Short mmCIF file of C-alpha atoms in Angstrom, two decimals:
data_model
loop_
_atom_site.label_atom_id
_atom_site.label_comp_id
_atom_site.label_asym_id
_atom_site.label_seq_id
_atom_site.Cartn_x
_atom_site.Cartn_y
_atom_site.Cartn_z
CA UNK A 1 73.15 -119.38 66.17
CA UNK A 2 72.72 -120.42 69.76
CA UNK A 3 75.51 -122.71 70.54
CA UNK A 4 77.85 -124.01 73.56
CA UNK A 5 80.94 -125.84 72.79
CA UNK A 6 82.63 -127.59 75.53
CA UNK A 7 86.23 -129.40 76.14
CA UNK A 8 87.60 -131.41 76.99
CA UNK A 9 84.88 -134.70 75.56
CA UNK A 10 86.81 -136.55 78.12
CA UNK A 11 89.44 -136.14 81.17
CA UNK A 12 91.15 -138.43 83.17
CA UNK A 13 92.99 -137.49 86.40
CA UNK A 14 94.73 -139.19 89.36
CA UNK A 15 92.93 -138.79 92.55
CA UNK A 16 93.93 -135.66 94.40
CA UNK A 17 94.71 -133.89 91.20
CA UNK A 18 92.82 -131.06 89.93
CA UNK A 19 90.49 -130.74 87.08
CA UNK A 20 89.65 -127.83 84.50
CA UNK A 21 86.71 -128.62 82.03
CA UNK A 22 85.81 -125.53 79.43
CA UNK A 23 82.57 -123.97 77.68
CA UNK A 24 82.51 -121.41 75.30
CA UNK A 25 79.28 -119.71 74.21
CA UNK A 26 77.97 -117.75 71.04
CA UNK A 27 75.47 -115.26 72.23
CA UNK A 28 76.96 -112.96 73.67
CA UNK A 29 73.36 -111.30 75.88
CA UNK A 30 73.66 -114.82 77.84
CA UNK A 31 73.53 -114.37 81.60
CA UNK A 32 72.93 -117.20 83.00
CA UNK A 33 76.04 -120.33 83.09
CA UNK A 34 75.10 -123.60 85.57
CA UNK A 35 76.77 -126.95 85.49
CA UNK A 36 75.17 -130.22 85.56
CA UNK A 37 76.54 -133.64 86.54
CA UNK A 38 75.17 -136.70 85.35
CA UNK A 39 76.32 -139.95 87.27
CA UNK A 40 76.22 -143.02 85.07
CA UNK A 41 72.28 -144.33 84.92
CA UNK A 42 71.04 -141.62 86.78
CA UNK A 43 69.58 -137.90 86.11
CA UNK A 44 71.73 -135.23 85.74
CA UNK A 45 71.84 -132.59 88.80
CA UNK A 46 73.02 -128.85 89.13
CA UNK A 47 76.37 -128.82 90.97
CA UNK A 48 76.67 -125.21 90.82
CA UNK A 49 76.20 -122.16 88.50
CA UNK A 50 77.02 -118.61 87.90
CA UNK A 51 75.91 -115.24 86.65
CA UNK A 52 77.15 -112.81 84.14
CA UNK A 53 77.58 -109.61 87.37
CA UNK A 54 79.86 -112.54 89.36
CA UNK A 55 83.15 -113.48 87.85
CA UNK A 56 84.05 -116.77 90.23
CA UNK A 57 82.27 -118.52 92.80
CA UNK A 58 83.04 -121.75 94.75
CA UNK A 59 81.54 -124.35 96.54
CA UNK A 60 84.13 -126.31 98.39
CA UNK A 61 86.18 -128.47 96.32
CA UNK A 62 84.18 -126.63 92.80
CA UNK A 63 84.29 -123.13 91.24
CA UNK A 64 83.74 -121.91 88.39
CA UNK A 65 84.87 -118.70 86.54
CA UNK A 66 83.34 -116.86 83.96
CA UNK A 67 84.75 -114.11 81.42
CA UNK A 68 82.45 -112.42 79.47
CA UNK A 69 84.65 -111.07 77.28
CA UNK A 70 86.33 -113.59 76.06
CA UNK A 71 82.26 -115.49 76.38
CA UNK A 72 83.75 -118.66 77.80
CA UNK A 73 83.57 -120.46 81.23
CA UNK A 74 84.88 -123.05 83.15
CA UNK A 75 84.23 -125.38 86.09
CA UNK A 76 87.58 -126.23 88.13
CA UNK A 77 87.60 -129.23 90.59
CA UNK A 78 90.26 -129.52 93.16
CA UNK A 79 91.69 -132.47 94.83
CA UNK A 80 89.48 -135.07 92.68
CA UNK A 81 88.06 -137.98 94.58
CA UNK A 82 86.75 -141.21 92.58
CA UNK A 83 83.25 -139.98 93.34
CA UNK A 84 83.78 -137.14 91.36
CA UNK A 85 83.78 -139.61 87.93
CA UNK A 86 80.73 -138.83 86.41
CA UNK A 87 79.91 -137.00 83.22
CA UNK A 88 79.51 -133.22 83.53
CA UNK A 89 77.76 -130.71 81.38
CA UNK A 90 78.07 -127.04 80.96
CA UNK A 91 74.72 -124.65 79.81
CA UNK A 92 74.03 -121.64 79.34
CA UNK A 93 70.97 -119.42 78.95
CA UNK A 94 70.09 -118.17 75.31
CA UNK A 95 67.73 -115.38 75.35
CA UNK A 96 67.04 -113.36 72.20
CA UNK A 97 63.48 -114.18 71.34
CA UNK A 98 62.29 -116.36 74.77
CA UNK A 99 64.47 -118.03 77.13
CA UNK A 100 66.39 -121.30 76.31
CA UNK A 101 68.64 -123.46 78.62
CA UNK A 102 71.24 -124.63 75.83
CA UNK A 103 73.46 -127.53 77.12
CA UNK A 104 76.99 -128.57 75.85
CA UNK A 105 78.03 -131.50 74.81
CA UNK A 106 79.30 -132.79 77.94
CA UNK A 107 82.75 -133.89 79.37
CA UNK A 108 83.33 -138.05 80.62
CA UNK A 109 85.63 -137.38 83.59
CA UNK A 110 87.63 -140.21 84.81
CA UNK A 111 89.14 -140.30 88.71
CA UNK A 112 92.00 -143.10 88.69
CA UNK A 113 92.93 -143.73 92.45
CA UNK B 1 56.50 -134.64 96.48
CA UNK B 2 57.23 -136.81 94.01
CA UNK B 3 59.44 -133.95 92.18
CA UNK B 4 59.19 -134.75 88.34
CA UNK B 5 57.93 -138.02 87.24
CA UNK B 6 58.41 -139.21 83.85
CA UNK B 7 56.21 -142.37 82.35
CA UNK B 8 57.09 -144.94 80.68
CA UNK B 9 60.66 -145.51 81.82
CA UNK B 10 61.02 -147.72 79.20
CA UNK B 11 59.51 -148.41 75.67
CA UNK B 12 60.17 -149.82 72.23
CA UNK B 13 58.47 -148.85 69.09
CA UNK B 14 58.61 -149.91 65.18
CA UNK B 15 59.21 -147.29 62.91
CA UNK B 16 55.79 -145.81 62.15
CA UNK B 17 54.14 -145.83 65.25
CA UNK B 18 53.08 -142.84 67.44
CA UNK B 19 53.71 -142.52 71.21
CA UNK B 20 53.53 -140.14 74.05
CA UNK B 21 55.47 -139.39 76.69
CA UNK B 22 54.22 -137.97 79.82
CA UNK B 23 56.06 -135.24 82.40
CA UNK B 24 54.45 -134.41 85.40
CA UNK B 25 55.80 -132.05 88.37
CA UNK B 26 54.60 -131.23 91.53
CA UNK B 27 56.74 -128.46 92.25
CA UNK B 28 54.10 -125.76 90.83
CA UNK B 29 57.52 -125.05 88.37
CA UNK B 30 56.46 -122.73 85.48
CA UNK B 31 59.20 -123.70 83.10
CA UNK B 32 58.80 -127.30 81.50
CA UNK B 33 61.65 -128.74 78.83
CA UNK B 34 61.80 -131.67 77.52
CA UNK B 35 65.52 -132.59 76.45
CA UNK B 36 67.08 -135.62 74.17
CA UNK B 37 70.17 -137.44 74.99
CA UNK B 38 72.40 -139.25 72.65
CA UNK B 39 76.18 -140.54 73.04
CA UNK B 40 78.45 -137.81 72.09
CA UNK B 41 75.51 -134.89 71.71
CA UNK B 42 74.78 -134.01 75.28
CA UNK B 43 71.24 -133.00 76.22
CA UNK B 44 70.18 -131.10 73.09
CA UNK B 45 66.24 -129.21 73.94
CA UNK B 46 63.31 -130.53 72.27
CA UNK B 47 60.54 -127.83 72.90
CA UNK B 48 59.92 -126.33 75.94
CA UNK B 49 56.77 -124.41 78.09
CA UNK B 50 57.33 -120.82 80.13
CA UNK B 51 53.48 -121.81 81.40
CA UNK B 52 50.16 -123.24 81.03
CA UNK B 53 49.36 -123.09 77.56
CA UNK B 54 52.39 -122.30 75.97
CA UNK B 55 54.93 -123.96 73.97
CA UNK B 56 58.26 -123.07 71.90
CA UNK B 57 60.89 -124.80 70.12
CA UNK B 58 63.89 -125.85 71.50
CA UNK B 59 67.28 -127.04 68.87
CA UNK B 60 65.41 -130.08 67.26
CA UNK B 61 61.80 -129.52 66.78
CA UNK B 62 61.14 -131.87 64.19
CA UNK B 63 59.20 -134.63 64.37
CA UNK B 64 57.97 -133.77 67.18
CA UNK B 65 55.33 -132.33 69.14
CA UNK B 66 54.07 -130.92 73.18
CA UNK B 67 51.15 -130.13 74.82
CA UNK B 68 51.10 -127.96 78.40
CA UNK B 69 47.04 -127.88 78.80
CA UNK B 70 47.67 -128.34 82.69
CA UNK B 71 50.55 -126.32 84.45
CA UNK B 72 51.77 -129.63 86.10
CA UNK B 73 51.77 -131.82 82.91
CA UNK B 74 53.99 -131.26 79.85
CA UNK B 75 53.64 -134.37 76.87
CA UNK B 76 55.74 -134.86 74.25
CA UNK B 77 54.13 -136.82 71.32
CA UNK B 78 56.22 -138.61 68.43
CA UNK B 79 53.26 -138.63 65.79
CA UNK B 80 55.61 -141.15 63.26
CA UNK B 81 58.47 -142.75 65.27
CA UNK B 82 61.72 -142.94 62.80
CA UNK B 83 64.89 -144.93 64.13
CA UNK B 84 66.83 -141.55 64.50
CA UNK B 85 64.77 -140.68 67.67
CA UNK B 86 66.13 -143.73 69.37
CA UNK B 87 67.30 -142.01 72.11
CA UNK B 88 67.01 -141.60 76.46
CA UNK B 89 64.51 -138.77 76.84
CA UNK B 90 64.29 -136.52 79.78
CA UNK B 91 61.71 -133.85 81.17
CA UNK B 92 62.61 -131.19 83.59
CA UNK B 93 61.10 -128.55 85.18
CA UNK B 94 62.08 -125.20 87.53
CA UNK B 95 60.32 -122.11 88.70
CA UNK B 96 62.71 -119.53 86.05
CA UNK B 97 65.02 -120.16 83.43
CA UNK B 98 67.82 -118.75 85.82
CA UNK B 99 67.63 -121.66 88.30
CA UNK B 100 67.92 -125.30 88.86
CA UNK B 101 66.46 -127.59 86.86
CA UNK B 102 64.76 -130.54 88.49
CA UNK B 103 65.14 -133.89 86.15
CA UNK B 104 62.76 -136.68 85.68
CA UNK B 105 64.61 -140.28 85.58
CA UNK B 106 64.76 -140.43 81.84
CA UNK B 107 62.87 -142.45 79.15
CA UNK B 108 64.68 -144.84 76.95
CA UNK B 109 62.94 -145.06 73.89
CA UNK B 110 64.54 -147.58 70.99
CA UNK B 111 62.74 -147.51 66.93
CA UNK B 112 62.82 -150.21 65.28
#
């Protein structure tokens, strides 16, 4: 079925250090991989995403990789600032029958200064 | 431009009742989704729209049900409120699938 499994559930990192969270996804005709964060009491918001022709892309301190393959991707942040705390959430896009935006679970990350 | 407005922001119910919840956008956005969030879960999709008129199911249906009769308005009704759907409730809404998704603030909704 149409699934997305992400890891870590939650992460904590000392400020400056990097940070690798993890999605894996079951439908293999998926082309479409964005990443959400969500700070606490507010609305999550796209931070950046990625299609299945590109294999990385960044956005200053962010990228994210993909490999098709394997169906998994992954959202790296480097040198973490406390801001970054916030609870992110990988999705991808499920298309068999009509198009779905399937989220994962989501991953708590924790900045310690 | 408002972006997407969700009403109520807040509401309790006792198990039984009916409610709706109402998404508007002003972004002329084709693609409406109404998604539930729960501790632990992430944002799983309740149904969605791909237009005016239309409506499909997302990964938990049940008890539940939309209406898209006007391209900026998308409703999610719970015909029978049960204390499982306890939950914070957003609508979103973007021009394709394959781009970003603009969130309303969220409804929290407790049964009792």
């Amino acid at each position: 079925g149409e699934n997305v499994e992400q890891h870590p559930s939650t992460l904590s990192v000392q400020e400056g250090d990097s940070a690798v969270i993890k999605c894996t996804y079951s439908d293999s005709a998926s082309n479409y991989f964005p990443w959400y964060k969500q700070e606490l009491g507010k609305r999550p918001q796209l931070i950046i995403d990625i299609r299945s022709n590109v294999g990385e892309k960044k956005d200053q301190r962010i990228a994210v990789t993909l490999n098709k393959t394997a169906k998994h991707f992954s959202l790296h942040i480097t040198e973490t600032q406390p801001e970054d705390s916030a609870v992110y959430f990988c999705a991808a896009r499920f298309n068999r029958d009509t198009d779905k935006l399937i989220f994962g679970t989501g991953t708590r990350l924790q900045v310690f200064p | 431009n408002a972006g997407v407005t969700q009403t109520p922001k807040f509401r309790v119910l006792k198990t039984g009742q009916s409610m709706t919840l109402l998404c508007a956008q002003d972004m002329n956005h084709e693609y409406m989704y109404w998604y539930r969030q729960d501790p632990g879960m992430g944002l799983r999709l309740i149904h969605y729209s791909v237009g005016e008129g239309t409506t499909a199911k997302g990964e938990v249906p049940d008890g539940y049900n939309v209406s898209r009769l006007k391209k900026q308005n998308f409703l999610l009704g719970l015909e029978s409120a049960a204390p499982s759907q306890t939950s914070v409730y957003f609508c979103a809404s973007s021009h394709r699938v394959e781009e970003k998704l603009f969130f309303g603030s969220g409804t929290q909704l407790s049964v009792l």
